[in-house]
C-alpha cells in the first residue's frame, strides 16, 4: 500500500495501517527542514494523538500551551475561543515541521517504509487496471 505525502493525514494513515499489519510505503517530497504553515492545534488533538499512540512523542516536541485563540475568518469580527474550560485541557502551538517529522518517524517506527525527498509525479492507470506510479528522488 502506498501513501502519497507525509503531512499529518498521510503519516497518521501510514502509522495506523502499519500497526494493523499492512505493508506501507510513505512517500514524502521534503525532509521536514523547511517551515510549514499551520501551527495551532485545538485541545481535542490530545484524543487523536493518544489514539495514534504518539502523545508522549508529541510532548517531546516541546509544544507551547495555548489557553485560547482568536480567529479572523468566517465572521465579520474576530472570534475568541476559550480553552480554559475545555475537557481536553489546553490547545497547543507547535513547530509544524517538527510535528510533521515526528508523525512520519512514528509511522516508520511502526513499520512503514518512509521515503523522504521523493516526489510523486504521474500516476496513470494502465489498461490492466493497475496504477503505474512515478516517483522522482531528490526533493527539498
Ligand atoms: C494559512 C494556513 C494556516 C493554517 N493554520 C492551521 C492551524 O493553526 N491549525 C491547524 O490545525 N491547521 C491549520 N491549517 C490547516 C492545516 O495546515 C492542514 O489542515 C493540514 O496541513 C492538512 O494536512 P494534510 O496532511 O492533509 O496535508 P499537508 O499538510 O498539506 O501535507 C501534504 C504532504 O504531502 C507532501 N506532498 C505534496 N505533494 C507531493 C508529491 N507530489 N509527492 C510527495 N509528497 C508530496 C507535502 O510535502 C506534505 O508533506 C492552516 C492552513 C493554512 C493554509
XYZ file of N, CA and C and ligand atoms in Angstrom:
473
model
N 0.842 -1.177 0.000
C 0.000 0.000 0.000
C 0.889 1.243 0.000
N 0.489 2.249 -0.761
C 1.332 3.446 -0.848
C 0.563 4.678 -0.361
N 1.197 5.459 0.479
C 0.604 6.715 0.941
C 1.423 7.847 0.332
N 0.752 8.719 -0.415
C 1.434 9.835 -1.084
C 1.354 11.075 -0.215
N 2.495 11.513 0.315
C 2.544 12.740 1.106
C 2.572 12.464 2.588
N 3.667 12.886 3.226
C 3.821 12.665 4.672
C 3.471 13.895 5.479
N 2.309 14.501 5.205
C 1.750 15.521 6.090
C 1.049 14.801 7.231
N 0.339 15.516 8.107
C -0.338 14.863 9.227
C -1.288 13.746 8.781
N -2.056 13.988 7.707
C -3.033 12.981 7.275
C -2.326 11.722 6.760
N -1.336 11.907 5.885
C -0.633 10.771 5.301
C 0.121 9.964 6.341
N 0.819 10.666 7.236
C 1.605 9.943 8.243
C 0.702 9.212 9.232
N -0.417 9.855 9.605
C -1.350 9.190 10.530
C -1.931 7.938 9.871
N -2.252 8.042 8.573
C -2.794 6.877 7.854
C -1.740 5.772 7.774
N -0.498 6.160 7.435
C 0.588 5.159 7.315
C 0.855 4.490 8.656
N 0.803 5.275 9.716
C 1.026 4.742 11.065
C -0.058 3.725 11.428
N -1.290 4.112 11.206
C -2.408 3.241 11.566
C -2.400 1.954 10.728
N -2.177 2.097 9.424
C -2.174 0.912 8.541
C -1.026 -0.034 8.897
N 0.136 0.551 9.225
C 1.292 -0.286 9.589
C 1.008 -1.063 10.863
N 0.395 -0.385 11.835
C 0.079 -1.065 13.098
C -0.916 -2.204 12.880
N -1.717 -2.084 11.815
C -2.691 -3.142 11.513
C -2.054 -4.258 10.692
N -0.746 -4.172 10.470
C -0.026 -5.261 9.817
C 0.101 -5.142 8.321
N -0.328 -4.006 7.750
C -0.220 -3.853 6.297
C 1.167 -3.356 5.917
N 1.584 -3.703 4.731
C 2.876 -3.234 4.230
C 2.658 -1.868 3.573
N 3.319 -0.842 4.113
C 3.040 0.535 3.685
C 4.330 1.258 3.296
N 4.278 1.991 2.194
C 5.366 2.914 1.837
C 4.798 4.321 1.927
N 5.508 5.196 2.616
C 5.082 6.591 2.787
C 6.055 7.470 2.001
N 5.558 8.114 0.948
C 6.427 8.904 0.067
C 6.238 10.389 0.361
N 7.292 11.069 0.729
C 7.225 12.495 1.064
C 8.273 13.261 0.266
N 7.851 14.368 -0.309
C 8.774 15.107 -1.190
C 9.827 15.919 -0.435
N 9.568 16.194 0.847
C 10.524 17.024 1.600
C 11.243 16.207 2.671
N 12.147 16.942 3.403
C 12.839 16.298 4.524
C 12.466 16.984 5.834
N 11.356 17.704 5.830
C 10.843 18.402 7.015
C 11.847 19.426 7.549
N 12.594 20.034 6.651
C 13.602 21.000 7.104
C 13.218 22.438 6.797
N 12.080 22.621 6.120
C 11.640 23.987 5.825
C 10.365 24.276 6.616
N 10.105 25.560 6.954
C 8.919 25.892 7.747
C 7.628 25.449 7.054
N 6.652 25.041 7.868
C 5.352 24.620 7.353
C 4.254 25.471 7.975
N 3.187 25.660 7.235
C 2.098 26.547 7.677
C 1.115 25.801 8.582
N 0.581 26.518 9.597
C -0.462 25.951 10.453
C 0.120 25.411 11.722
N 0.163 26.218 12.769
C 0.932 25.815 13.958
C 0.124 25.739 15.245
N -1.199 25.891 15.150
C -2.007 25.845 16.374
C -2.940 24.645 16.349
N -2.905 23.860 17.414
C -3.756 22.663 17.488
C -4.768 22.815 18.617
N -6.024 22.409 18.384
C -7.056 22.520 19.414
C -6.881 21.440 20.488
N -7.494 21.623 21.661
C -7.359 20.651 22.760
C -7.696 19.212 22.345
N -8.680 19.061 21.465
C -9.149 17.734 21.041
C -8.033 16.886 20.430
N -6.943 17.537 19.987
C -5.847 16.793 19.360
C -5.269 15.756 20.310
N -5.402 16.025 21.617
C -4.887 15.074 22.611
C -5.530 13.695 22.427
N -6.832 13.701 22.182
C -7.585 12.463 21.985
C -7.062 11.730 20.736
N -6.849 12.473 19.648
C -6.418 11.837 18.400
C -4.978 11.317 18.497
N -4.110 12.102 19.111
C -2.711 11.665 19.218
C -2.562 10.508 20.200
N -3.383 10.501 21.232
C -3.369 9.376 22.174
C -3.842 8.111 21.452
N -4.870 8.264 20.637
C -5.387 7.128 19.859
C -4.325 6.567 18.919
N -3.490 7.445 18.383
C -2.419 7.004 17.490
C -1.207 6.483 18.268
N -1.242 6.658 19.584
C -0.143 6.169 20.424
C 1.092 7.054 20.362
N 0.907 8.361 20.067
C 2.074 9.241 19.938
C 1.998 10.453 20.876
N 1.165 10.374 21.908
C 1.015 11.535 22.789
C 2.337 11.898 23.476
N 3.059 10.902 23.964
C 4.332 11.180 24.643
C 5.342 11.771 23.663
N 5.367 11.232 22.460
C 6.285 11.771 21.441
C 5.920 13.201 21.106
N 4.631 13.497 21.109
C 4.175 14.864 20.842
C 4.724 15.808 21.916
N 4.611 15.409 23.170
C 5.100 16.271 24.261
C 6.613 16.478 24.171
N 7.308 15.486 23.627
C 8.764 15.622 23.465
C 9.134 16.657 22.393
N 8.139 17.067 21.589
C 8.387 18.107 20.569
C 8.329 19.510 21.172
N 8.224 19.611 22.509
C 8.181 20.897 23.210
C 7.072 21.837 22.715
N 5.828 21.366 22.624
C 4.752 22.268 22.208
C 4.484 23.300 23.304
N 3.995 24.474 22.913
C 3.657 25.512 23.895
C 2.165 25.458 24.177
N 1.800 25.583 25.452
C 0.378 25.541 25.812
C -0.342 26.779 25.297
N -1.588 26.582 24.848
C -2.411 27.694 24.361
C -3.738 27.665 25.110
N -4.113 28.800 25.721
C -5.345 28.822 26.529
C -6.505 29.490 25.821
N -6.306 29.796 24.551
C -7.393 30.354 23.758
C -6.846 30.882 22.448
N -7.719 30.985 21.465
C -7.281 31.542 20.182
C -8.321 32.535 19.680
N -7.848 33.475 18.903
C -8.742 34.424 18.260
C -8.602 34.210 16.757
N -9.706 33.942 16.095
C -9.649 33.697 14.658
C -10.381 34.817 13.920
N -9.880 35.135 12.741
C -10.477 36.220 11.963
C -10.875 35.728 10.586
N -11.689 34.700 10.553
C -12.286 34.261 9.297
C -13.707 33.787 9.565
N -14.486 33.644 8.536
C -15.896 33.216 8.571
C -16.840 34.276 9.130
N -16.441 35.040 10.135
C -17.336 36.058 10.716
C -16.735 37.450 10.502
N -17.592 38.477 10.455
C -17.088 39.832 10.191
C -16.098 40.306 11.255
N -16.330 39.944 12.518
C -15.382 40.366 13.554
C -14.679 39.140 14.135
N -13.455 39.303 14.671
C -12.694 38.165 15.203
C -13.474 37.398 16.272
N -13.268 36.082 16.295
C -13.989 35.217 17.242
C -12.980 34.626 18.228
N -13.306 34.694 19.518
C -12.390 34.179 20.534
C -12.878 32.815 21.032
N -11.970 31.857 21.081
C -12.301 30.527 21.626
C -11.479 30.318 22.881
N -12.181 30.152 23.982
C -11.539 29.962 25.273
C -11.313 28.459 25.514
N -10.070 28.052 25.804
C -9.796 26.630 26.077
C -9.758 26.331 27.574
N -9.974 27.335 28.408
C -9.802 27.151 29.855
C -10.742 26.099 30.432
N -11.931 26.000 29.868
C -12.907 25.037 30.400
C -13.085 23.838 29.478
N -12.128 23.641 28.580
C -12.245 22.530 27.633
C -11.919 21.208 28.340
N -12.743 20.171 28.181
C -12.488 18.894 28.872
C -11.161 18.246 28.478
N -10.621 18.584 27.313
C -9.333 18.015 26.890
C -8.146 18.867 27.333
N -8.412 19.948 28.058
C -7.314 20.802 28.529
C -7.001 21.904 27.530
N -5.744 22.294 27.501
C -5.359 23.439 26.661
C -5.128 23.017 25.207
N -5.016 24.017 24.346
C -4.586 23.789 22.974
C -3.059 23.882 22.933
N -2.513 23.810 21.722
C -1.051 23.747 21.610
C -0.544 24.527 20.403
N 0.617 25.182 20.582
C 1.345 25.775 19.459
C 2.538 24.856 19.192
N 2.699 24.479 17.932
C 3.779 23.547 17.605
C 4.697 24.120 16.541
N 5.908 23.595 16.525
C 6.791 23.807 15.379
C 6.307 22.790 14.353
N 5.648 23.283 13.317
C 4.905 22.399 12.427
C 5.807 21.392 11.698
N 6.988 21.822 11.257
C 7.881 20.875 10.570
C 8.293 19.758 11.534
N 8.547 20.141 12.781
C 8.948 19.141 13.782
C 7.794 18.190 14.087
N 6.595 18.744 14.169
C 5.395 17.928 14.418
C 5.184 16.928 13.275
N 5.261 17.422 12.034
C 5.053 16.538 10.878
C 6.143 15.459 10.824
N 7.390 15.865 11.126
C 8.500 14.893 11.110
C 8.292 13.829 12.192
N 7.770 14.234 13.345
C 7.518 13.293 14.443
C 6.497 12.228 14.014
N 5.426 12.669 13.338
C 4.405 11.704 12.904
C 4.965 10.744 11.844
N 5.761 11.285 10.910
C 6.348 10.425 9.872
C 7.300 9.417 10.495
N 8.072 9.884 11.480
C 9.016 8.968 12.122
C 8.290 7.892 12.935
N 7.157 8.261 13.544
C 6.362 7.264 14.278
C 5.811 6.214 13.310
N 5.420 6.671 12.111
C 4.920 5.718 11.100
C 6.041 4.760 10.706
N 7.250 5.317 10.524
C 8.396 4.469 10.152
C 8.697 3.475 11.266
N 8.610 3.943 12.506
C 8.890 3.048 13.631
C 7.843 1.927 13.718
N 6.635 2.225 13.259
C 5.571 1.203 13.272
C 5.720 0.223 12.114
N 6.691 0.495 11.220
C 6.936 -0.466 10.141
C 6.791 0.081 8.740
N 6.293 1.329 8.603
C 6.136 1.890 7.251
C 7.517 2.206 6.679
N 7.643 2.051 5.386
C 8.907 2.450 4.746
C 8.781 3.912 4.359
N 9.526 4.773 5.046
C 9.459 6.212 4.785
C 10.486 6.563 3.715
N 9.987 7.084 2.594
C 10.884 7.519 1.522
C 10.773 9.035 1.436
N 11.748 9.745 2.021
C 11.711 11.205 2.020
C 12.453 11.735 0.804
N 12.216 13.002 0.493
C 12.854 13.646 -0.669
C 12.487 12.941 -1.968
N 11.312 12.392 -2.037
C 10.873 11.728 -3.268
C 9.512 12.297 -3.673
N 9.473 12.844 -4.857
C 8.242 13.490 -5.318
C 7.479 12.574 -6.271
N 6.200 12.371 -5.982
C 5.370 11.550 -6.865
C 4.918 12.409 -8.038
N 5.141 11.902 -9.218
C 4.744 12.636 -10.419
C 3.471 12.067 -10.992
N 3.566 11.529 -12.182
C 2.374 10.997 -12.845
C 1.957 9.660 -12.241
N 0.647 9.425 -12.190
C 0.117 8.127 -11.719
C -0.925 7.633 -12.714
N -0.529 7.268 -13.914
C -1.526 6.796 -14.891
C -2.059 5.402 -14.553
N -3.326 5.181 -14.896
C -3.926 3.854 -14.701
C -3.729 3.065 -15.989
N -3.169 1.878 -15.856
C -2.887 1.081 -17.044
C -4.133 0.321 -17.493
N -4.046 -0.224 -18.703
C -5.190 -0.942 -19.268
C -5.574 -2.148 -18.410
N -4.595 -2.763 -17.733
C -4.902 -3.945 -16.919
C -5.497 -3.567 -15.553
N -5.719 -2.250 -15.324
C -6.359 -1.821 -14.074
C -5.380 -1.444 -12.978
N -4.095 -1.754 -13.168
C -3.090 -1.396 -12.169
C -2.650 0.054 -12.353
N -2.152 0.648 -11.279
C -1.644 2.014 -11.357
C -0.137 1.975 -11.539
N 0.352 2.845 -12.390
C 1.799 2.985 -12.570
C 2.208 4.291 -11.892
N 3.124 4.184 -10.956
C 3.487 5.368 -10.186
C 4.909 5.813 -10.471
N 5.055 7.108 -10.705
C 6.391 7.644 -10.992
C 6.834 8.499 -9.807
N 7.929 8.139 -9.155
C 8.458 8.929 -8.037
C 9.874 9.365 -8.381
N 10.140 10.650 -8.199
C 11.458 11.199 -8.526
C 12.178 11.545 -7.233
N 13.334 10.957 -7.033
C 14.110 11.196 -5.811
C 14.821 12.544 -5.896
N 14.985 13.199 -4.749
C 15.783 14.429 -4.729
C 14.987 15.682 -4.517
N 14.150 15.720 -3.468
C 13.376 16.928 -3.152
C 14.113 17.803 -2.173
N 13.365 18.766 -1.551
C 13.991 19.698 -0.602
C 14.013 19.123 0.786
C -2.516 29.642 6.229
C -2.923 28.364 6.905
C -2.967 28.317 8.291
C -3.355 27.148 8.926
N -3.389 27.125 10.286
C -3.718 25.993 10.915
C -3.664 25.897 12.330
O -3.302 26.849 13.010
N -4.028 24.732 12.914
C -4.419 23.650 12.165
O -4.734 22.597 12.751
N -4.458 23.698 10.824
C -4.120 24.829 10.185
N -4.136 24.875 8.837
C -4.600 23.681 8.116
C -3.516 22.622 8.110
O -2.286 23.175 7.653
C -3.981 21.495 7.180
O -5.266 21.086 7.588
C -3.055 20.304 7.234
O -1.758 20.668 6.828
C -3.587 19.220 6.302
O -2.752 18.094 6.468
P -2.544 17.081 5.272
O -1.638 16.007 5.772
O -3.864 16.704 4.700
O -1.849 17.947 4.108
P -0.460 18.701 4.110
O -0.071 19.183 5.467
O -0.549 19.702 3.003
O 0.568 17.563 3.717
C 0.753 17.139 2.391
C 2.117 16.472 2.325
O 2.301 15.901 1.052
C 3.573 16.246 0.558
N 3.450 16.247 -0.904
C 2.693 17.069 -1.668
N 2.795 16.733 -2.951
C 3.630 15.660 -3.013
C 4.116 14.848 -4.082
N 3.772 15.072 -5.351
N 4.943 13.810 -3.791
C 5.310 13.565 -2.489
N 4.875 14.304 -1.449
C 4.041 15.334 -1.697
C 3.856 17.628 1.158
O 5.242 17.923 1.205
C 3.259 17.462 2.541
O 4.175 16.920 3.461
C -3.723 26.003 8.161
C -3.645 26.044 6.770
C -3.254 27.206 6.125
C -3.175 27.214 4.625
